[in-house]
PDB file of C-alpha atoms in Angstrom:
ATOM      1  CA  SER A   1      10.409  55.726  15.964  1.00 49.00           C
ATOM      2  CA  LEU A   2      13.305  57.670  17.558  1.00 54.00           C
ATOM      3  CA  TYR A   3      13.645  55.548  20.706  1.00 52.00           C
ATOM      4  CA  TRP A   4      16.762  53.960  19.368  1.00 54.00           C
ATOM      5  CA  VAL A   5      18.540  57.351  19.185  1.00 55.00           C
ATOM      6  CA  ALA A   6      18.538  57.737  22.953  1.00 59.00           C
ATOM      7  CA  GLY A   7      18.966  54.042  23.513  1.00 67.00           C
ATOM      8  CA  LEU A   8      15.899  53.939  25.792  1.00 67.00           C
ATOM      9  CA  THR A   9      12.868  51.681  25.752  1.00 70.00           C
ATOM     10  CA  ARG A  10       9.311  53.001  25.893  1.00 71.00           C
ATOM     11  CA  ARG A  11       9.016  52.014  29.521  1.00 74.00           C
ATOM     12  CA  GLU A  12      12.146  54.003  30.464  1.00 73.00           C
ATOM     13  CA  LEU A  13      10.833  57.025  28.573  1.00 69.00           C
ATOM     14  CA  ARG A  14       7.518  56.825  30.481  1.00 73.00           C
ATOM     15  CA  LEU A  15       9.455  56.808  33.764  1.00 74.00           C
ATOM     16  CA  LEU A  16      11.278  59.921  32.654  1.00 72.00           C
ATOM     17  CA  GLY A  17       7.928  61.481  31.804  1.00 72.00           C
ATOM     18  CA  CYS A  18       6.769  60.867  35.380  1.00 74.00           C
ATOM     19  CA  LEU A  19       9.668  62.941  36.599  1.00 73.00           C
ATOM     20  CA  ARG A  20       7.938  65.991  35.083  1.00 73.00           C
ATOM     21  CA  ALA A  21       5.716  66.001  38.160  1.00 72.00           C
ATOM     22  CA  LEU A  22       8.759  66.957  40.189  1.00 73.00           C
ATOM     23  CA  ARG A  23       8.992  70.327  38.403  1.00 72.00           C
ATOM     24  CA  PHE A  24       6.827  71.790  41.139  1.00 69.00           C
ATOM     25  CA  PHE A  25       9.569  71.112  43.675  1.00 70.00           C
ATOM     26  CA  ARG A  26      11.967  73.112  41.561  1.00 68.00           C
ATOM     27  CA  LEU A  27       9.946  76.215  42.426  1.00 67.00           C
ATOM     28  CA  LEU A  28      10.168  75.423  46.113  1.00 70.00           C
ATOM     29  CA  ILE A  29      13.875  74.614  46.203  1.00 69.00           C
ATOM     30  CA  ILE A  30      15.670  76.467  43.409  1.00 69.00           C
ATOM     31  CA  ARG A  31      14.215  79.962  43.852  1.00 69.00           C
ATOM     32  CA  PRO A  32      15.260  80.343  47.508  1.00 72.00           C
ATOM     33  CA  LEU A  33      18.700  79.049  46.568  1.00 74.00           C
ATOM     34  CA  ARG A  34      18.994  81.820  43.993  1.00 76.00           C
ATOM     35  CA  VAL A  35      18.442  84.406  46.727  1.00 74.00           C
ATOM     36  CA  VAL A  36      21.052  82.733  48.927  1.00 77.00           C
ATOM     37  CA  GLY A  37      23.373  82.656  45.932  1.00 78.00           C
ATOM     38  CA  ARG A  38      22.946  86.399  45.430  1.00 75.00           C
ATOM     39  CA  ILE A  39      23.713  87.052  49.076  1.00 75.00           C
ATOM     40  CA  LEU A  40      26.817  84.860  48.930  1.00 79.00           C
ATOM     41  CA  ASN A  41      27.846  86.617  45.735  1.00 78.00           C
ATOM     42  CA  ALA A  42      27.428  89.966  47.484  1.00 74.00           C
ATOM     43  CA  LEU A  43      29.607  88.764  50.334  1.00 76.00           C
ATOM     44  CA  TYR A  44      32.226  87.592  47.845  1.00 81.00           C
ATOM     45  CA  VAL A  45      32.162  90.896  45.954  1.00 79.00           C
ATOM     46  CA  SER A  46      32.444  92.874  49.201  1.00 79.00           C
ATOM     47  CA  LEU A  47      35.468  90.901  50.491  1.00 82.00           C
ATOM     48  CA  PRO A  48      38.052  93.549  49.492  1.00 84.00           C
ATOM     49  CA  ALA A  49      36.112  96.280  51.279  1.00 81.00           C
ATOM     50  CA  VAL A  50      35.572  94.037  54.317  1.00 80.00           C
ATOM     51  CA  ALA A  51      39.291  93.221  54.350  1.00 85.00           C
ATOM     52  CA  ASN A  52      40.062  96.951  54.401  1.00 84.00           C
ATOM     53  CA  LEU A  53      37.634  97.384  57.292  1.00 83.00           C
ATOM     54  CA  VAL A  54      39.224  94.504  59.213  1.00 84.00           C
ATOM     55  CA  ILE A  55      42.662  96.076  58.738  1.00 89.00           C
ATOM     56  CA  LEU A  56      41.256  99.392  59.983  1.00 87.00           C
ATOM     57  CA  ILE A  57      39.770  97.679  63.058  1.00 87.00           C
ATOM     58  CA  VAL A  58      43.074  95.907  63.809  1.00 91.00           C
ATOM     59  CA  PHE A  59      44.978  99.192  63.655  1.00 93.00           C
ATOM     60  CA  TRP A  60      42.315 100.916  65.761  1.00 91.00           C
ATOM     61  CA  VAL A  61      42.451  98.164  68.399  1.00 92.00           C
ATOM     62  CA  PHE A  62      46.259  98.275  68.342  1.00 95.00           C
ATOM     63  CA  ALA A  63      46.195 102.051  68.936  1.00 95.00           C
ATOM     64  CA  PHE A  64      43.924 101.536  71.930  1.00 95.00           C
ATOM     65  CA  ASP A  65      46.169  98.685  73.018  1.00 95.00           C
ATOM     66  CA  LEU A  66      49.134 101.045  73.251  1.00 95.00           C
ATOM     67  CA  VAL A  67      47.053 103.576  75.192  1.00 94.00           C
ATOM     68  CA  GLY A  68      45.745 100.847  77.512  1.00 93.00           C
ATOM     69  CA  VAL A  69      49.219  99.462  78.171  1.00 93.00           C
ATOM     70  CA  SER A  70      50.525 102.941  78.985  1.00 92.00           C
ATOM     71  CA  LEU A  71      47.582 103.612  81.328  1.00 91.00           C
ATOM     72  CA  PHE A  72      47.103 100.252  83.059  1.00 89.00           C
ATOM     73  CA  ARG A  73      50.463  98.454  82.836  1.00 86.00           C
ATOM     74  CA  GLY A  74      51.110  98.505  86.559  1.00 83.00           C
ATOM     75  CA  ALA A  75      47.769  97.072  87.673  1.00 83.00           C
ATOM     76  CA  VAL A  76      48.244  94.286  90.202  1.00 79.00           C
ATOM     77  CA  ILE A  77      46.143  91.292  89.247  1.00 74.00           C
ATOM     78  CA  ALA A  78      43.801  90.346  92.090  1.00 69.00           C
ATOM     79  CA  ASP A  79      41.279  87.609  91.417  1.00 62.00           C
ATOM     80  CA  TRP A  80      38.079  89.226  92.734  1.00 61.00           C
ATOM     81  CA  TYR A  81      35.823  87.234  90.421  1.00 59.00           C
ATOM     82  CA  PRO A  82      35.758  83.432  90.766  1.00 58.00           C
ATOM     83  CA  ASP A  83      34.420  82.988  87.216  1.00 58.00           C
ATOM     84  CA  GLY A  84      37.552  84.457  85.652  1.00 56.00           C
ATOM     85  CA  GLU A  85      36.115  87.816  84.604  1.00 64.00           C
ATOM     86  CA  GLY A  86      37.995  91.039  85.122  1.00 68.00           C
ATOM     87  CA  LEU A  87      41.749  91.318  85.433  1.00 74.00           C
ATOM     88  CA  SER A  88      43.434  87.946  85.218  1.00 76.00           C
ATOM     89  CA  THR A  89      46.617  86.423  83.891  1.00 74.00           C
ATOM     90  CA  ASP A  90      44.955  86.291  80.465  1.00 76.00           C
ATOM     91  CA  LEU A  91      43.078  89.590  80.434  1.00 81.00           C
ATOM     92  CA  ASN A  92      45.352  92.445  81.428  1.00 85.00           C
ATOM     93  CA  PHE A  93      47.404  95.279  80.020  1.00 89.00           C
ATOM     94  CA  ALA A  94      50.820  94.092  81.223  1.00 87.00           C
ATOM     95  CA  ASN A  95      52.218  94.028  77.676  1.00 90.00           C
ATOM     96  CA  PRO A  96      50.927  94.836  74.172  1.00 93.00           C
ATOM     97  CA  GLY A  97      50.097  91.196  73.392  1.00 92.00           C
ATOM     98  CA  ASP A  98      47.925  90.729  76.466  1.00 90.00           C
ATOM     99  CA  GLY A  99      46.404  94.160  75.932  1.00 91.00           C
ATOM    100  CA  PHE A 100      45.473  93.293  72.346  1.00 94.00           C
ATOM    101  CA  LEU A 101      43.867  90.049  73.506  1.00 91.00           C
ATOM    102  CA  THR A 102      41.973  91.915  76.214  1.00 89.00           C
ATOM    103  CA  LEU A 103      40.658  94.465  73.737  1.00 91.00           C
ATOM    104  CA  CYS A 104      39.618  91.726  71.304  1.00 89.00           C
ATOM    105  CA  VAL A 105      37.603  90.134  74.104  1.00 87.00           C
ATOM    106  CA  LEU A 106      36.067  93.539  74.820  1.00 87.00           C
ATOM    107  CA  LEU A 107      34.974  93.742  71.172  1.00 85.00           C
ATOM    108  CA  ARG A 108      32.421  91.070  72.053  1.00 83.00           C
ATOM    109  CA  PHE A 109      31.274  92.999  75.159  1.00 81.00           C
ATOM    110  CA  GLU A 110      32.414  90.069  77.270  1.00 80.00           C
ATOM    111  CA  GLY A 111      33.296  90.975  80.840  1.00 80.00           C
ATOM    112  CA  TRP A 112      33.916  94.640  80.206  1.00 82.00           C
ATOM    113  CA  THR A 113      32.152  95.764  83.382  1.00 82.00           C
ATOM    114  CA  ALA A 114      34.272  93.473  85.556  1.00 82.00           C
ATOM    115  CA  LEU A 115      37.479  94.589  83.829  1.00 84.00           C
ATOM    116  CA  TRP A 116      36.467  98.224  84.150  1.00 83.00           C
ATOM    117  CA  ALA A 117      35.690  97.836  87.857  1.00 82.00           C
ATOM    118  CA  ASP A 118      38.945  95.945  88.452  1.00 82.00           C
ATOM    119  CA  LEU A 119      40.994  98.665  86.783  1.00 85.00           C
ATOM    120  CA  LEU A 120      39.293 101.294  88.940  1.00 83.00           C
ATOM    121  CA  ARG A 121      39.996  99.561  92.271  1.00 81.00           C
ATOM    122  CA  ALA A 122      43.290  97.831  91.421  1.00 81.00           C
ATOM    123  CA  LYS A 123      46.512  98.639  93.192  1.00 83.00           C
ATOM    124  CA  TYR A 124      49.227  99.851  90.815  1.00 85.00           C
ATOM    125  CA  THR A 125      52.985  99.363  90.973  1.00 85.00           C
ATOM    126  CA  VAL A 126      53.392 102.634  89.048  1.00 85.00           C
ATOM    127  CA  ASP A 127      51.356 105.833  89.113  1.00 87.00           C
ATOM    128  CA  PRO A 128      47.676 104.837  88.777  1.00 85.00           C
ATOM    129  CA  PRO A 129      45.558 106.466  86.082  1.00 87.00           C
ATOM    130  CA  GLN A 130      43.007 108.998  87.163  1.00 89.00           C
ATOM    131  CA  GLU A 131      39.455 107.734  87.429  1.00 89.00           C
ATOM    132  CA  TRP A 132      38.202 109.817  84.515  1.00 92.00           C
ATOM    133  CA  MET A 133      40.880 108.261  82.283  1.00 92.00           C
ATOM    134  CA  VAL A 134      39.539 104.768  82.947  1.00 89.00           C
ATOM    135  CA  TYR A 135      35.993 105.917  82.162  1.00 91.00           C
ATOM    136  CA  ALA A 136      37.109 107.763  79.031  1.00 94.00           C
ATOM    137  CA  PHE A 137      39.178 104.820  77.794  1.00 93.00           C
ATOM    138  CA  PHE A 138      36.321 102.333  78.035  1.00 90.00           C
ATOM    139  CA  VAL A 139      33.601 104.655  76.722  1.00 91.00           C
ATOM    140  CA  VAL A 140      35.608 105.833  73.729  1.00 93.00           C
ATOM    141  CA  TYR A 141      36.865 102.326  72.919  1.00 92.00           C
ATOM    142  CA  LEU A 142      33.537 100.565  73.192  1.00 89.00           C
ATOM    143  CA  VAL A 143      31.561 103.217  71.333  1.00 88.00           C
ATOM    144  CA  SER A 144      34.098 103.663  68.565  1.00 87.00           C
ATOM    145  CA  THR A 145      34.914 100.024  67.890  1.00 84.00           C
ATOM    146  CA  VAL A 146      31.706  98.208  68.590  1.00 75.00           C
ATOM    147  CA  TYR A 147      29.055 100.617  67.400  1.00 78.00           C
ATOM    148  CA  MET A 148      30.757 102.615  64.691  1.00 76.00           C
ATOM    149  CA  MET A 149      32.799  99.837  63.119  1.00 76.00           C
ATOM    150  CA  LEU A 150      29.916  97.390  63.253  1.00 77.00           C
ATOM    151  CA  SER A 151      27.599  99.882  61.596  1.00 83.00           C
ATOM    152  CA  VAL A 152      30.218 100.570  58.906  1.00 82.00           C
ATOM    153  CA  PHE A 153      30.543  96.820  58.314  1.00 79.00           C
ATOM    154  CA  ILE A 154      26.784  96.370  57.945  1.00 82.00           C
ATOM    155  CA  ALA A 155      26.532  99.445  55.715  1.00 83.00           C
ATOM    156  CA  LEU A 156      29.284  98.016  53.524  1.00 81.00           C
ATOM    157  CA  LEU A 157      27.425  94.738  53.065  1.00 78.00           C
ATOM    158  CA  LEU A 158      24.101  96.477  52.427  1.00 81.00           C
ATOM    159  CA  ASP A 159      25.700  98.784  49.871  1.00 82.00           C
ATOM    160  CA  THR A 160      27.187  95.803  48.062  1.00 79.00           C
ATOM    161  CA  LEU A 161      23.834  94.002  48.095  1.00 76.00           C
ATOM    162  CA  GLU A 162      22.100  97.095  46.739  1.00 80.00           C
ATOM    163  CA  ASN A 163      24.668  97.463  43.957  1.00 77.00           C
ATOM    164  CA  LEU A 164      24.277  93.806  43.000  1.00 73.00           C
ATOM    165  CA  TYR A 165      20.482  93.941  42.967  1.00 73.00           C
ATOM    166  CA  THR A 166      20.422  97.092  40.834  1.00 76.00           C
ATOM    167  CA  SER A 167      22.988  95.773  38.366  1.00 65.00           C
ATOM    168  CA  VAL A 168      21.497  92.272  37.964  1.00 57.00           C
ATOM    169  CA  PRO A 169      18.038  92.189  36.337  1.00 55.00           C
TER     170      PRO A 169
END
């Protein structure tokens, strides 16, 4: 009858009919991908807000960098830790660039106790900071950047997800 319209033989049409059995797999594969697609869409929609948060974090870290350089610039690097933790030629506050790198490493909570201990017992070429200043610097930096900024970042993503789920039926 209408086989000639599609240019298929009866046998080829029967093979296509057998593919209907694969509809079940569509439920298993496509539906989870829709959820992942919504999450990726939420991440895409929240990019401007995340970019603003990243800029805020960079400025915040830079402000602490300037404070750290002014407090710890004269610390003499002594390699007390053989694994490279603590004050080293890479992680120090000798200049703003090294200080920024050091604070970015501290954002991941990597080696902060060794760095903190090194700054407390280091010899300084200039007036050393008072002990309470070292404690205050690390406590305020770690609490403000890691906990507050991370919670703001997660809240931003959750708010975007909530807005997408309420706007899309």
